Short mmCIF file of C-alpha atoms in Angstrom, two decimals:
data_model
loop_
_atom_site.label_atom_id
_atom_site.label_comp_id
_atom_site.label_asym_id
_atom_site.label_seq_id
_atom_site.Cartn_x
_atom_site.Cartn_y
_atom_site.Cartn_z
CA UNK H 1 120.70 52.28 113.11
CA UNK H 2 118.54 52.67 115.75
CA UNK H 3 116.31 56.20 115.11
CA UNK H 4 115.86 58.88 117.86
CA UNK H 5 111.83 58.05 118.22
CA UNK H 6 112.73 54.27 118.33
CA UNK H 7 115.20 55.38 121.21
CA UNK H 8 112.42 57.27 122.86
CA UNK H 9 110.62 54.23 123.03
CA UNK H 10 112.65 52.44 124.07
CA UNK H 11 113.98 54.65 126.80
CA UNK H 12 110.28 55.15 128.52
CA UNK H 13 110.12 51.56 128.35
CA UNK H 14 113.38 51.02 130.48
CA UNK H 15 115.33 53.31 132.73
CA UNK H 16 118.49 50.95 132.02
CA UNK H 17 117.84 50.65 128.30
CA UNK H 18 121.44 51.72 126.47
CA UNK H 19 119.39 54.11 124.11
CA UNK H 20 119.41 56.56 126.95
CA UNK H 21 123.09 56.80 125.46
CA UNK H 22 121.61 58.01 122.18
CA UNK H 23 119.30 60.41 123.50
CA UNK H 24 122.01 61.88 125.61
CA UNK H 25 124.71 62.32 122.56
CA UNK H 26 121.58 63.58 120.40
CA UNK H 27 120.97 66.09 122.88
CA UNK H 28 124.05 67.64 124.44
CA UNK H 29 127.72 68.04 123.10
CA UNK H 30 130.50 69.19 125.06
CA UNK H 31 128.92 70.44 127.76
CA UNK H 32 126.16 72.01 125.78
CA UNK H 33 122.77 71.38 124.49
CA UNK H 34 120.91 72.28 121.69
CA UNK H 35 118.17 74.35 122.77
CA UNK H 36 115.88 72.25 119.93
CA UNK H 37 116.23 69.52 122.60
CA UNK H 38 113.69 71.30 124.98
CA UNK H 39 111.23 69.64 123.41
CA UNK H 40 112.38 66.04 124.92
CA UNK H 41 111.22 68.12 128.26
CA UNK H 42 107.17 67.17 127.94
CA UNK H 43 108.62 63.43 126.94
CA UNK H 44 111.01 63.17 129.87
CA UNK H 45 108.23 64.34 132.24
CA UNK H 46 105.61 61.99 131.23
CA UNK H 47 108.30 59.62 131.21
CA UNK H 48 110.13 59.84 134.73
CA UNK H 49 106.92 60.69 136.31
CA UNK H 50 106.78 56.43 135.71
CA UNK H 51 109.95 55.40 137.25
CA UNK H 52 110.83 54.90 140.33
CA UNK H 53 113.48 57.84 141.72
CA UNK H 54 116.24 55.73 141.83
CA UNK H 55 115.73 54.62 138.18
CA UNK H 56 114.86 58.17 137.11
CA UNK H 57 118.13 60.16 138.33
CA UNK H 58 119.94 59.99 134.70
CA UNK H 59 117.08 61.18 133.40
CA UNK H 60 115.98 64.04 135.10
CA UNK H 61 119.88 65.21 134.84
CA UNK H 62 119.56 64.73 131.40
CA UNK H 63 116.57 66.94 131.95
CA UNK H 64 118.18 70.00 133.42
CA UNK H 65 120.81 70.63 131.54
CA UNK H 66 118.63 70.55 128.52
CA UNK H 67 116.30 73.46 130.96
CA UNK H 68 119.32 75.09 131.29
CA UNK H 69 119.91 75.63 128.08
CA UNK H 70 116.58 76.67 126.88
CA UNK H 71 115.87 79.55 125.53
CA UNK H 72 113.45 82.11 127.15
CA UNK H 73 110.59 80.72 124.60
CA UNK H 74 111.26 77.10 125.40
CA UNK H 75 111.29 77.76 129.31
CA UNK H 76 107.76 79.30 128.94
CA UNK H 77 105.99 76.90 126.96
CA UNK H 78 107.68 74.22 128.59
CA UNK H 79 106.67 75.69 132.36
CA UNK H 80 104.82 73.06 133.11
CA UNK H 81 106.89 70.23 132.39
CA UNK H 82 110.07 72.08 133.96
CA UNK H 83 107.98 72.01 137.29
CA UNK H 84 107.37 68.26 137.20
CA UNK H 85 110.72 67.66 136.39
CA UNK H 86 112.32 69.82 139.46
CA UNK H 87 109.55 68.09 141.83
CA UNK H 88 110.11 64.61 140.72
CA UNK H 89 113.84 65.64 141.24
CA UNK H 90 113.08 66.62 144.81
CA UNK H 91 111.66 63.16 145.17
CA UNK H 92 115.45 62.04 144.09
CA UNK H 93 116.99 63.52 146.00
CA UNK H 94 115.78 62.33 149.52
CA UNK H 95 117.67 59.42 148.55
CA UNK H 96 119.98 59.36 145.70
CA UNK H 97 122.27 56.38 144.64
CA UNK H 98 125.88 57.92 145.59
CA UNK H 99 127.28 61.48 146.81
CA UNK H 100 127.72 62.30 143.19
CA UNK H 101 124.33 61.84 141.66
CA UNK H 102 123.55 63.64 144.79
CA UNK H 103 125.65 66.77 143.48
CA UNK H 104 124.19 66.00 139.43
CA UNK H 105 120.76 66.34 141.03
CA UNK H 106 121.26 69.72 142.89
CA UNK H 107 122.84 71.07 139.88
CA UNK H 108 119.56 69.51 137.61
CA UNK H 109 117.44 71.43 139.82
CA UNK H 110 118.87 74.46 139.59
CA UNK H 111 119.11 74.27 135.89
CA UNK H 112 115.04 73.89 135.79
CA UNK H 113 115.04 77.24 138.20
CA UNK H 114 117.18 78.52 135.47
CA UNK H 115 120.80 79.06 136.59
CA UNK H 116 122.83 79.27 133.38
CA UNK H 117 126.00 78.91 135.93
CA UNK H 118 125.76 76.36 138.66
CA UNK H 119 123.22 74.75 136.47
CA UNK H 120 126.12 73.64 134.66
CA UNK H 121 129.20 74.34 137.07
CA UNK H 122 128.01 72.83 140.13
CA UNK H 123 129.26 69.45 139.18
CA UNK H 124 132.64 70.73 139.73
CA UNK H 125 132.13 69.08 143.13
CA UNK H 126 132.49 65.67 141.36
CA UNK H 127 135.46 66.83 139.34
CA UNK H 128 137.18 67.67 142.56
CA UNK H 129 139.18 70.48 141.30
CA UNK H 130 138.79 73.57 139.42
CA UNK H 131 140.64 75.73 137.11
CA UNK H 132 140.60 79.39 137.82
CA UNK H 133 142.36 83.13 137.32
CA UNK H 134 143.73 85.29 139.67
CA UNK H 135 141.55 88.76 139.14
CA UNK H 136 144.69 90.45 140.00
CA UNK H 137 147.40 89.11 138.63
CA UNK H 138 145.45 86.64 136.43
CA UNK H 139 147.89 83.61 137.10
CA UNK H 140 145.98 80.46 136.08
CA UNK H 141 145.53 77.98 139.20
CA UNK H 142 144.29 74.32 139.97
CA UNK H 143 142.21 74.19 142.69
CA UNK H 144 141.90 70.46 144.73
CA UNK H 145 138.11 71.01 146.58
CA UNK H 146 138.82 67.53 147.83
CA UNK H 147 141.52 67.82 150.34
CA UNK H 148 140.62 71.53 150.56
CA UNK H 149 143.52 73.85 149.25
CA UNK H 150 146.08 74.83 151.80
CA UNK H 151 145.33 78.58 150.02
CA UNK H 152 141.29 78.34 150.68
CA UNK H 153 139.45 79.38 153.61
CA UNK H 154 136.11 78.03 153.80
CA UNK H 155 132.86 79.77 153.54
CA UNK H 156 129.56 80.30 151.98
CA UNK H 157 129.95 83.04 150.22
CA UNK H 158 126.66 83.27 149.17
CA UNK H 159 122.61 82.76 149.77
CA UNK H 160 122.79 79.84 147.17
CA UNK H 161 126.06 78.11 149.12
CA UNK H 162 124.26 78.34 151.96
CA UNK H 163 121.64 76.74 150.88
CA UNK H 164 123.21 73.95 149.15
CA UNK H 165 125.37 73.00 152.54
CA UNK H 166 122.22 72.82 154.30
CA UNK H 167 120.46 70.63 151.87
CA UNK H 168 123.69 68.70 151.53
CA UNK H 169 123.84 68.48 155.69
CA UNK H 170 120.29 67.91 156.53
CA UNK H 171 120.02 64.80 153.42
CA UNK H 172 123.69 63.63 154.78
CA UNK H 173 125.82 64.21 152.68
CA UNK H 174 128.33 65.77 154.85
CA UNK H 175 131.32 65.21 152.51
CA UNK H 176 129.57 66.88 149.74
CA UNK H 177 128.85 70.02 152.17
CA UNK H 178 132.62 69.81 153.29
CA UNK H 179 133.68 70.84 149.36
CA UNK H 180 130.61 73.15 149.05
CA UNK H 181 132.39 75.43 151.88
CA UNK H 182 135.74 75.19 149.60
CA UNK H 183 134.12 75.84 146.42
CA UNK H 184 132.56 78.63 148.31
CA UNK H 185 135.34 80.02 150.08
CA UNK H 186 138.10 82.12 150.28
CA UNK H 187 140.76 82.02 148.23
CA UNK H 188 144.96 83.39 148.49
CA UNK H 189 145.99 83.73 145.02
CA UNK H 190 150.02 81.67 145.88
CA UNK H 191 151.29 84.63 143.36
CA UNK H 192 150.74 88.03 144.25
CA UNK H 193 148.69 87.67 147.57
CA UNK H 194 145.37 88.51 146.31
CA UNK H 195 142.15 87.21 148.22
CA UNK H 196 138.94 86.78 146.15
CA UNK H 197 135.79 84.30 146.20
CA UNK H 198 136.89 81.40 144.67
CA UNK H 199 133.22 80.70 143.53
CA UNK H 200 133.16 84.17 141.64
CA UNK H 201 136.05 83.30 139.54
CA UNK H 202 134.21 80.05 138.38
CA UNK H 203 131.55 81.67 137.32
CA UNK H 204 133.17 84.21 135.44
CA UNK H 205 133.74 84.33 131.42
CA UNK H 206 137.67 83.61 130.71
CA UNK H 207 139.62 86.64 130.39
#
């Protein structure tokens, strides 16, 4: 069995090397990821700081969802490493492979600025739906962002939304700032009537 530094090796060696599988399963699990794993962050810097930013984009995901899940101690002793992570991520995202590693790589960056919820929820976008309550009359609905929901309205509904639609508009990625406006919007709950911010209820704890 191949061993986690062996993997490491590995892994800097080639961006395309299937022991970036391991490294991934030995860091994150269900969504989550051990905060231990922040110390991969100085390894994963050195290391995508030598590939090229189409053969880095796993990686530097990889990267911010381990950020994200840092604790306060990690994040500070790690700074440094954060900051060359969210550059070289910049770098990736002038030109990423597809419209969803462009959406993985806005989420990674926010995850290095420390955003413990679209550090990890932005990548509803991919998904292309998302499962919500009605504050009112908490009635559990399935939201489709990619046809955009009869019961939405569009928006931005915040700084960070707008933000993201620009960045997604001025890089062109005009499909991925079409569901950024629904994820963002307005929505009618079908049950009792009530309008709230969609993107509020995401981000909320479950009831």
């Amino acid at each position: 069995m191949t061993s986690l530094q062996e993997a490491l090796n590995d892994a800097a060696d080639d961006p395309a090397s299937p022991t970036w599988d391991l490294i991934w399963q030995e860091s994150c699990h269900q969504g989550t990821c051990d905060p231990a794993s922040a110390g991969l962050l100085p390894w994963l810097a050195r290391t995508c700081a030598n590939f090229r930013p189409r053969d880095r984009e796993r990686a530097v995901v990889l990267a911010g969802f381990i950020a994200v899940d840092a604790d306060d101690k990690s994040r500070g002793l790690y700074a440094d490493d954060i900051a060359t992570l969210r550059a070289l991520t910049l770098e990736c995202l002038a030109s990423p492979s597809s419209d969803t590693m462009f959406v993985y790589l806005q989420q990674a960056v926010l995850g290095f600025d420390g955003d413990e919820v679209w550090g990890k929820e932005l990548d509803r976008i991919n998904d292309g739906e998302v499962d919500v309550q009605c504050p009112a009359c908490a009635e559990d609905l399935l939201v489709d962002l990619q046809s955009g929901d009869a019961s939405i309205e569009p928006g931005l509904s915040s700084q960070l939304a707008t933000s993201l639609h620009a960045e997604a508009l001025r890089l062109g990625h005009e499909s991925v700032a079409t569901v950024i406006t629904y994820l963002f919007g307005r929505m009618t709950c079908p049950a009792c009537g009530t309008t709230f911010n969609l993107a509020d209820e995401v981000a909320s704890p479950p009831r």
